[in-house]
Amino acid sequence: MGITKTAAFTKEHNRIAVLLKAMAHPARVAIIDYLLQVDTCICGDIVNELPLAQATVSQHLKALKSAGLIKGTIEGNSICYCIDETSIADLRHYFAQIYSSLETKRKNCC
Amino acid sequence: MGITKTAAFTKEHNRIAVLLKAMAHPARVAIIDYLLQVDTCICGDIVNELPLAQATVSQHLKALKSAGLIKGTIEGNSICYCIDETSIADLRHYFAQIYSSLETKRKNCC
DNA sequence: CATTTATATCGCAATATTACGATATAAAAT
DNA sequence: ATTTTATATCGTAATATTGCGATATAAATG
């Protein structure tokens, strides 16, 4: 025991959980933030932007990448990372739907 | 080593990470989903809705509650849980901002 | 070709999460 | 007053994450 019972939940619930989990760390929120701030997506200096060792940053980038939140393409010596719009659009849609669902249903006891 | 370097990141990045972490599990996504589906927020049967033991569900509810995603008020014998709109609004706003920022900046290399 | 630069992976220690049975608590029903 | 019902907490085992030094890889530069 101690392992997430992934198979017991719906595909959709798991899909959302995977995306959220990938972003559920301040370093990874900071990485997304940084990728938004730079105007080009040639981002070879993410390591210098974060208060973490190079190996750790690389791991965080891998986590974001394997969840589909960022894309990385080899650019000669270094790697060009940028945000994958699709996954952000999915999350945006997810929370927008929850919010509008809350607005229309308006619970009356809390 | 092995502990998240919370202090090294901004308050805002940590705040978002805490909210996302609370939702970053299929059981907790399922709980939010269920709370949305029921029309009243007297939700004493969340345990029966999930494929997990009562103790485990209670822990997940605690996690959602301490992150501020749900509220629970004692209703006699049982507890009335419902979604806390504020936190959902925050997350909705966060992803909407990322999305619109992506739209305006439109990277040209990926 | 040796060196530098950029990034990834390995191995490991510290810590955190997930799950559940057992037990506690406290209100409701009998 | 005892039992039932609803929920929380404790203890603990299994697993996952976080972080980093060391090392690997591979392109760029000298």
mmCIF file of C-alpha atoms (C1' of nucleotides) in Angstrom:
data_model
loop_
_atom_site.group_PDB
_atom_site.id
_atom_site.type_symbol
_atom_site.label_atom_id
_atom_site.label_comp_id
_atom_site.label_asym_id
_atom_site.label_seq_id
_atom_site.Cartn_x
_atom_site.Cartn_y
_atom_site.Cartn_z
ATOM 1 C CA MET A 1 0.000 0.000 0.000
ATOM 2 C CA GLY A 2 1.131 3.538 -0.576
ATOM 3 C CA ILE A 3 0.797 3.561 -4.354
ATOM 4 C CA THR A 4 -1.745 5.780 -6.108
ATOM 5 C CA LYS A 5 -4.712 3.707 -7.334
ATOM 6 C CA THR A 6 -4.613 5.184 -10.806
ATOM 7 C CA ALA A 7 -6.619 2.366 -12.378
ATOM 8 C CA ALA A 8 -9.535 3.051 -10.046
ATOM 9 C CA PHE A 9 -10.219 6.494 -11.493
ATOM 10 C CA THR A 10 -11.427 7.725 -14.863
ATOM 11 C CA LYS A 11 -9.068 8.536 -17.717
ATOM 12 C CA GLU A 12 -10.125 12.156 -17.552
ATOM 13 C CA HIS A 13 -9.516 12.490 -13.818
ATOM 14 C CA ASN A 14 -6.085 10.929 -14.252
ATOM 15 C CA ARG A 15 -5.250 13.127 -17.223
ATOM 16 C CA ILE A 16 -6.021 16.300 -15.276
ATOM 17 C CA ALA A 17 -4.166 15.004 -12.210
ATOM 18 C CA VAL A 18 -1.034 14.319 -14.286
ATOM 19 C CA LEU A 19 -1.023 17.853 -15.702
ATOM 20 C CA LEU A 20 -1.618 19.409 -12.295
ATOM 21 C CA LYS A 21 1.003 17.262 -10.626
ATOM 22 C CA ALA A 22 3.575 18.398 -13.160
ATOM 23 C CA MET A 23 2.923 22.008 -12.146
ATOM 24 C CA ALA A 24 2.508 21.361 -8.430
ATOM 25 C CA HIS A 25 5.959 22.531 -7.386
ATOM 26 C CA PRO A 26 7.176 26.118 -6.929
ATOM 27 C CA ALA A 27 10.240 25.483 -9.098
ATOM 28 C CA ARG A 28 8.056 24.311 -11.955
ATOM 29 C CA VAL A 29 5.636 27.214 -11.538
ATOM 30 C CA ALA A 30 8.708 29.465 -11.673
ATOM 31 C CA ILE A 31 9.938 27.764 -14.849
ATOM 32 C CA ILE A 32 6.602 28.301 -16.594
ATOM 33 C CA ASP A 33 6.630 31.899 -15.395
ATOM 34 C CA TYR A 34 10.117 32.423 -16.784
ATOM 35 C CA LEU A 35 9.260 30.860 -20.140
ATOM 36 C CA LEU A 36 6.378 33.305 -20.374
ATOM 37 C CA GLN A 37 8.545 36.278 -19.558
ATOM 38 C CA VAL A 38 11.289 35.782 -22.115
ATOM 39 C CA ASP A 39 10.150 36.890 -25.530
ATOM 40 C CA THR A 40 11.962 34.220 -27.468
ATOM 41 C CA CYS A 41 11.833 30.582 -26.491
ATOM 42 C CA ILE A 42 15.549 29.927 -26.789
ATOM 43 C CA CYS A 43 15.920 29.469 -23.093
ATOM 44 C CA GLY A 44 19.332 28.036 -22.379
ATOM 45 C CA ASP A 45 19.647 29.904 -19.097
ATOM 46 C CA ILE A 46 16.823 28.485 -17.037
ATOM 47 C CA VAL A 47 19.401 26.977 -14.709
ATOM 48 C CA ASN A 48 20.793 30.417 -13.830
ATOM 49 C CA GLU A 49 17.290 31.706 -13.107
ATOM 50 C CA LEU A 50 16.520 29.146 -10.443
ATOM 51 C CA PRO A 51 17.995 28.687 -6.957
ATOM 52 C CA LEU A 52 18.636 25.006 -7.607
ATOM 53 C CA ALA A 53 21.493 22.873 -8.880
ATOM 54 C CA GLN A 54 21.718 22.088 -12.584
ATOM 55 C CA ALA A 55 20.803 18.433 -12.086
ATOM 56 C CA THR A 56 17.680 19.401 -10.165
ATOM 57 C CA VAL A 57 16.539 21.922 -12.763
ATOM 58 C CA SER A 58 17.061 19.314 -15.471
ATOM 59 C CA GLN A 59 14.828 16.924 -13.549
ATOM 60 C CA HIS A 60 12.093 19.547 -13.208
ATOM 61 C CA LEU A 61 12.288 20.303 -16.927
ATOM 62 C CA LYS A 62 11.963 16.593 -17.634
ATOM 63 C CA ALA A 63 8.861 16.406 -15.448
ATOM 64 C CA LEU A 64 7.248 19.346 -17.251
ATOM 65 C CA LYS A 65 8.185 17.893 -20.608
ATOM 66 C CA SER A 66 6.904 14.386 -19.981
ATOM 67 C CA ALA A 67 3.564 15.809 -18.834
ATOM 68 C CA GLY A 68 3.387 17.756 -22.081
ATOM 69 C CA LEU A 69 3.520 21.215 -20.504
ATOM 70 C CA ILE A 70 6.683 22.288 -22.289
ATOM 71 C CA LYS A 71 8.413 21.299 -25.501
ATOM 72 C CA GLY A 72 12.161 21.124 -25.986
ATOM 73 C CA THR A 73 13.917 21.102 -29.308
ATOM 74 C CA ILE A 74 17.657 20.726 -29.765
ATOM 75 C CA GLU A 75 19.218 23.960 -30.953
ATOM 76 C CA GLY A 76 22.841 23.114 -31.647
ATOM 77 C CA ASN A 77 24.680 23.086 -28.366
ATOM 78 C CA SER A 78 21.730 23.884 -26.153
ATOM 79 C CA ILE A 79 18.019 23.167 -25.973
ATOM 80 C CA CYS A 80 15.153 25.437 -26.849
ATOM 81 C CA TYR A 81 12.326 25.082 -24.375
ATOM 82 C CA CYS A 82 8.911 26.620 -24.657
ATOM 83 C CA ILE A 83 5.427 26.196 -23.257
ATOM 84 C CA ASP A 84 3.116 23.768 -25.005
ATOM 85 C CA GLU A 85 -0.045 25.783 -25.536
ATOM 86 C CA THR A 86 -2.295 22.746 -25.794
ATOM 87 C CA SER A 87 -1.826 21.606 -22.214
ATOM 88 C CA ILE A 88 -2.245 25.123 -20.851
ATOM 89 C CA ALA A 89 -5.419 25.458 -22.905
ATOM 90 C CA ASP A 90 -6.667 22.205 -21.378
ATOM 91 C CA LEU A 91 -6.052 23.399 -17.829
ATOM 92 C CA ARG A 92 -7.545 26.795 -18.573
ATOM 93 C CA HIS A 93 -10.625 25.078 -19.924
ATOM 94 C CA TYR A 94 -10.807 22.746 -16.938
ATOM 95 C CA PHE A 95 -10.855 25.524 -14.357
ATOM 96 C CA ALA A 96 -13.087 27.750 -16.457
ATOM 97 C CA GLN A 97 -15.621 24.939 -16.573
ATOM 98 C CA ILE A 98 -15.519 24.347 -12.839
ATOM 99 C CA TYR A 99 -15.944 28.043 -12.249
ATOM 100 C CA SER A 100 -18.891 28.493 -14.571
ATOM 101 C CA SER A 101 -20.459 25.347 -13.186
ATOM 102 C CA LEU A 102 -20.185 26.863 -9.711
ATOM 103 C CA GLU A 103 -21.690 30.093 -10.933
ATOM 104 C CA THR A 104 -24.757 28.486 -12.434
ATOM 105 C CA LYS A 105 -25.396 25.959 -9.689
ATOM 106 C CA ARG A 106 -24.822 28.350 -6.783
ATOM 107 C CA LYS A 107 -25.052 26.155 -3.737
ATOM 108 C CA ASN A 108 -27.291 27.426 -0.993
ATOM 109 C CA CYS A 109 -25.830 26.000 2.185
ATOM 110 C CA CYS A 110 -22.212 27.171 2.507
ATOM 111 C CA MET B 1 18.436 16.963 0.678
ATOM 112 C CA GLY B 2 15.071 15.779 -0.518
ATOM 113 C CA ILE B 3 13.022 18.635 0.901
ATOM 114 C CA THR B 4 11.333 21.234 -1.302
ATOM 115 C CA LYS B 5 13.216 24.555 -1.127
ATOM 116 C CA THR B 6 10.066 26.562 -0.492
ATOM 117 C CA ALA B 7 11.911 29.580 0.895
ATOM 118 C CA ALA B 8 13.862 29.968 -2.336
ATOM 119 C CA PHE B 9 10.779 30.788 -4.390
ATOM 120 C CA THR B 10 8.371 33.705 -4.433
ATOM 121 C CA LYS B 11 5.223 33.792 -2.294
ATOM 122 C CA GLU B 12 3.103 33.749 -5.432
ATOM 123 C CA HIS B 13 4.835 30.758 -6.970
ATOM 124 C CA ASN B 14 4.457 28.880 -3.695
ATOM 125 C CA ARG B 15 0.818 29.872 -3.342
ATOM 126 C CA ILE B 16 -0.035 28.522 -6.794
ATOM 127 C CA ALA B 17 2.016 25.364 -6.197
ATOM 128 C CA VAL B 18 0.127 24.648 -2.962
ATOM 129 C CA LEU B 19 -3.249 24.941 -4.695
ATOM 130 C CA LEU B 20 -2.149 22.792 -7.621
ATOM 131 C CA LYS B 21 -0.587 20.190 -5.369
ATOM 132 C CA ALA B 22 -3.844 19.828 -3.485
ATOM 133 C CA MET B 23 -5.602 18.964 -6.733
ATOM 134 C CA ALA B 24 -2.791 16.882 -8.207
ATOM 135 C CA HIS B 25 -4.279 13.491 -7.438
ATOM 136 C CA PRO B 26 -7.017 11.644 -9.335
ATOM 137 C CA ALA B 27 -8.987 11.022 -6.126
ATOM 138 C CA ARG B 28 -9.035 14.727 -5.356
ATOM 139 C CA VAL B 29 -9.965 15.645 -8.922
ATOM 140 C CA ALA B 30 -12.781 13.114 -8.566
ATOM 141 C CA ILE B 31 -13.903 14.675 -5.275
ATOM 142 C CA ILE B 32 -14.083 18.145 -6.825
ATOM 143 C CA ASP B 33 -15.955 16.659 -9.771
ATOM 144 C CA TYR B 34 -18.443 14.980 -7.443
ATOM 145 C CA LEU B 35 -18.988 18.126 -5.384
ATOM 146 C CA LEU B 36 -19.827 19.906 -8.627
ATOM 147 C CA GLN B 37 -22.265 17.256 -9.726
ATOM 148 C CA VAL B 38 -24.417 17.085 -6.623
ATOM 149 C CA ASP B 39 -26.817 19.962 -6.506
ATOM 150 C CA THR B 40 -26.756 20.459 -2.784
ATOM 151 C CA CYS B 41 -23.535 20.536 -0.814
ATOM 152 C CA ILE B 42 -24.624 18.166 1.923
ATOM 153 C CA CYS B 43 -22.188 15.557 0.786
ATOM 154 C CA GLY B 44 -22.010 12.859 3.389
ATOM 155 C CA ASP B 45 -21.546 10.113 0.840
ATOM 156 C CA ILE B 46 -18.263 11.038 -0.764
ATOM 157 C CA VAL B 47 -16.756 7.902 0.734
ATOM 158 C CA ASN B 48 -19.215 5.697 -1.156
ATOM 159 C CA GLU B 49 -18.427 7.479 -4.400
ATOM 160 C CA LEU B 50 -14.721 6.724 -4.307
ATOM 161 C CA PRO B 51 -12.870 3.419 -4.668
ATOM 162 C CA LEU B 52 -10.845 4.084 -1.533
ATOM 163 C CA ALA B 53 -11.115 3.268 2.156
ATOM 164 C CA GLN B 54 -12.840 5.722 4.466
ATOM 165 C CA ALA B 55 -9.591 6.734 6.156
ATOM 166 C CA THR B 56 -7.991 7.502 2.803
ATOM 167 C CA VAL B 57 -10.920 9.609 1.616
ATOM 168 C CA SER B 58 -10.846 11.521 4.884
ATOM 169 C CA GLN B 59 -7.168 12.282 4.317
ATOM 170 C CA HIS B 60 -7.845 13.534 0.799
ATOM 171 C CA LEU B 61 -10.658 15.739 2.067
ATOM 172 C CA LYS B 62 -8.304 17.128 4.688
ATOM 173 C CA ALA B 63 -5.726 17.921 2.001
ATOM 174 C CA LEU B 64 -8.296 19.751 -0.121
ATOM 175 C CA LYS B 65 -9.582 21.600 2.908
ATOM 176 C CA SER B 66 -6.228 22.746 4.229
ATOM 177 C CA ALA B 67 -5.334 24.105 0.797
ATOM 178 C CA GLY B 68 -8.598 26.064 0.835
ATOM 179 C CA LEU B 69 -10.182 24.286 -2.112
ATOM 180 C CA ILE B 70 -13.164 23.020 -0.168
ATOM 181 C CA LYS B 71 -15.003 24.096 2.949
ATOM 182 C CA GLY B 72 -16.560 21.764 5.489
ATOM 183 C CA THR B 73 -19.174 22.694 8.019
ATOM 184 C CA ILE B 74 -20.552 20.392 10.667
ATOM 185 C CA GLU B 75 -24.148 19.468 9.920
ATOM 186 C CA GLY B 76 -25.326 17.495 12.933
ATOM 187 C CA ASN B 77 -24.093 13.956 12.575
ATOM 188 C CA SER B 78 -22.221 14.448 9.314
ATOM 189 C CA ILE B 79 -20.192 17.123 7.538
ATOM 190 C CA CYS B 80 -21.278 19.358 4.695
ATOM 191 C CA TYR B 81 -18.486 19.803 2.190
ATOM 192 C CA CYS B 82 -18.508 22.195 -0.710
ATOM 193 C CA ILE B 83 -16.100 23.846 -3.119
ATOM 194 C CA ASP B 84 -14.526 27.123 -2.070
ATOM 195 C CA GLU B 85 -15.126 29.386 -5.040
ATOM 196 C CA THR B 86 -12.257 31.723 -4.214
ATOM 197 C CA SER B 87 -9.499 29.185 -4.777
ATOM 198 C CA ILE B 88 -11.067 27.933 -8.000
ATOM 199 C CA ALA B 89 -11.345 31.524 -9.176
ATOM 200 C CA ASP B 90 -7.645 31.996 -8.412
ATOM 201 C CA LEU B 91 -6.635 28.954 -10.429
ATOM 202 C CA ARG B 92 -8.958 29.889 -13.257
ATOM 203 C CA HIS B 93 -7.393 33.334 -13.336
ATOM 204 C CA TYR B 94 -3.875 31.907 -13.210
ATOM 205 C CA PHE B 95 -4.345 29.675 -16.263
ATOM 206 C CA ALA B 96 -6.352 32.277 -18.142
ATOM 207 C CA GLN B 97 -3.467 34.689 -17.691
ATOM 208 C CA ILE B 98 -0.870 32.216 -18.895
ATOM 209 C CA TYR B 99 -3.040 31.453 -21.899
ATOM 210 C CA SER B 100 -3.636 35.037 -22.905
ATOM 211 C CA SER B 101 0.014 35.821 -22.346
ATOM 212 C CA LEU B 102 0.883 33.025 -24.748
ATOM 213 C CA GLU B 103 -1.614 34.316 -27.265
ATOM 214 C CA THR B 104 -0.210 37.831 -27.338
ATOM 215 C CA LYS B 105 3.461 36.883 -27.254
ATOM 216 C CA ARG B 106 3.225 34.075 -29.814
ATOM 217 C CA LYS B 107 6.652 32.536 -29.851
ATOM 218 C CA ASN B 108 8.175 32.062 -33.289
ATOM 219 C CA CYS B 109 10.543 29.129 -32.880
ATOM 220 C CA CYS B 110 8.520 26.119 -31.690
ATOM 221 C "C1'" DC C 1 41.823 16.573 -31.237
ATOM 222 C "C1'" DA C 2 41.535 18.830 -26.608
ATOM 223 C "C1'" DT C 3 38.667 21.879 -24.139
ATOM 224 C "C1'" DT C 4 34.750 24.251 -23.019
ATOM 225 C "C1'" DT C 5 29.703 24.644 -22.688
ATOM 226 C "C1'" DA C 6 25.055 22.875 -22.198
ATOM 227 C "C1'" DT C 7 22.318 19.430 -20.741
ATOM 228 C "C1'" DA C 8 21.015 14.657 -19.107
ATOM 229 C "C1'" DT C 9 21.366 10.679 -16.224
ATOM 230 C "C1'" DC C 10 22.884 7.872 -12.158
ATOM 231 C "C1'" DG C 11 23.037 6.930 -7.449
ATOM 232 C "C1'" DC C 12 21.860 8.060 -3.165
ATOM 233 C "C1'" DA C 13 20.003 10.312 1.126
ATOM 234 C "C1'" DA C 14 16.238 12.910 3.061
ATOM 235 C "C1'" DT C 15 11.609 13.710 3.088
ATOM 236 C "C1'" DA C 16 6.720 13.361 1.556
ATOM 237 C "C1'" DT C 17 2.689 10.965 -0.132
ATOM 238 C "C1'" DT C 18 -0.578 7.212 -0.489
ATOM 239 C "C1'" DA C 19 -3.253 3.739 1.447
ATOM 240 C "C1'" DC C 20 -5.463 1.216 4.976
ATOM 241 C "C1'" DG C 21 -6.655 -1.192 9.349
ATOM 242 C "C1'" DA C 22 -7.490 -0.020 13.903
ATOM 243 C "C1'" DT C 23 -9.122 3.041 16.938
ATOM 244 C "C1'" DA C 24 -11.181 7.458 18.592
ATOM 245 C "C1'" DT C 25 -14.920 10.804 18.744
ATOM 246 C "C1'" DA C 26 -19.263 12.575 18.721
ATOM 247 C "C1'" DA C 27 -23.964 13.155 17.210
ATOM 248 C "C1'" DA C 28 -28.338 10.357 16.116
ATOM 249 C "C1'" DA C 29 -31.249 6.708 16.679
ATOM 250 C "C1'" DT C 30 -32.984 3.048 19.241
ATOM 251 C "C1'" DA D 1 -27.853 4.218 28.164
ATOM 252 C "C1'" DT D 2 -26.485 1.522 24.341
ATOM 253 C "C1'" DT D 3 -25.926 1.100 19.571
ATOM 254 C "C1'" DT D 4 -25.451 2.891 15.149
ATOM 255 C "C1'" DT D 5 -23.660 6.221 11.836
ATOM 256 C "C1'" DA D 6 -20.386 9.601 10.151
ATOM 257 C "C1'" DT D 7 -16.048 11.213 10.271
ATOM 258 C "C1'" DA D 8 -11.173 11.934 12.000
ATOM 259 C "C1'" DT D 9 -6.754 10.468 13.612
ATOM 260 C "C1'" DC D 10 -2.900 7.197 14.549
ATOM 261 C "C1'" DG D 11 0.449 4.008 13.197
ATOM 262 C "C1'" DT D 12 2.752 1.950 9.742
ATOM 263 C "C1'" DA D 13 4.252 -0.082 5.222
ATOM 264 C "C1'" DA D 14 4.979 0.864 0.424
ATOM 265 C "C1'" DT D 15 6.112 4.046 -2.833
ATOM 266 C "C1'" DA D 16 7.280 8.675 -4.812
ATOM 267 C "C1'" DT D 17 9.520 13.115 -4.838
ATOM 268 C "C1'" DT D 18 13.210 16.361 -4.059
ATOM 269 C "C1'" DG D 19 17.825 17.648 -4.293
ATOM 270 C "C1'" DC D 20 22.542 17.269 -5.383
ATOM 271 C "C1'" DG D 21 27.265 15.596 -6.465
ATOM 272 C "C1'" DA D 22 29.370 12.914 -9.793
ATOM 273 C "C1'" DT D 23 29.546 11.457 -14.158
ATOM 274 C "C1'" DA D 24 28.046 10.965 -19.081
ATOM 275 C "C1'" DT D 25 27.051 12.907 -23.595
ATOM 276 C "C1'" DA D 26 27.375 15.729 -27.347
ATOM 277 C "C1'" DA D 27 27.854 19.983 -29.851
ATOM 278 C "C1'" DA D 28 30.932 24.276 -30.156
ATOM 279 C "C1'" DT D 29 35.100 26.368 -29.826
ATOM 280 C "C1'" DG D 30 39.892 26.834 -29.843
#
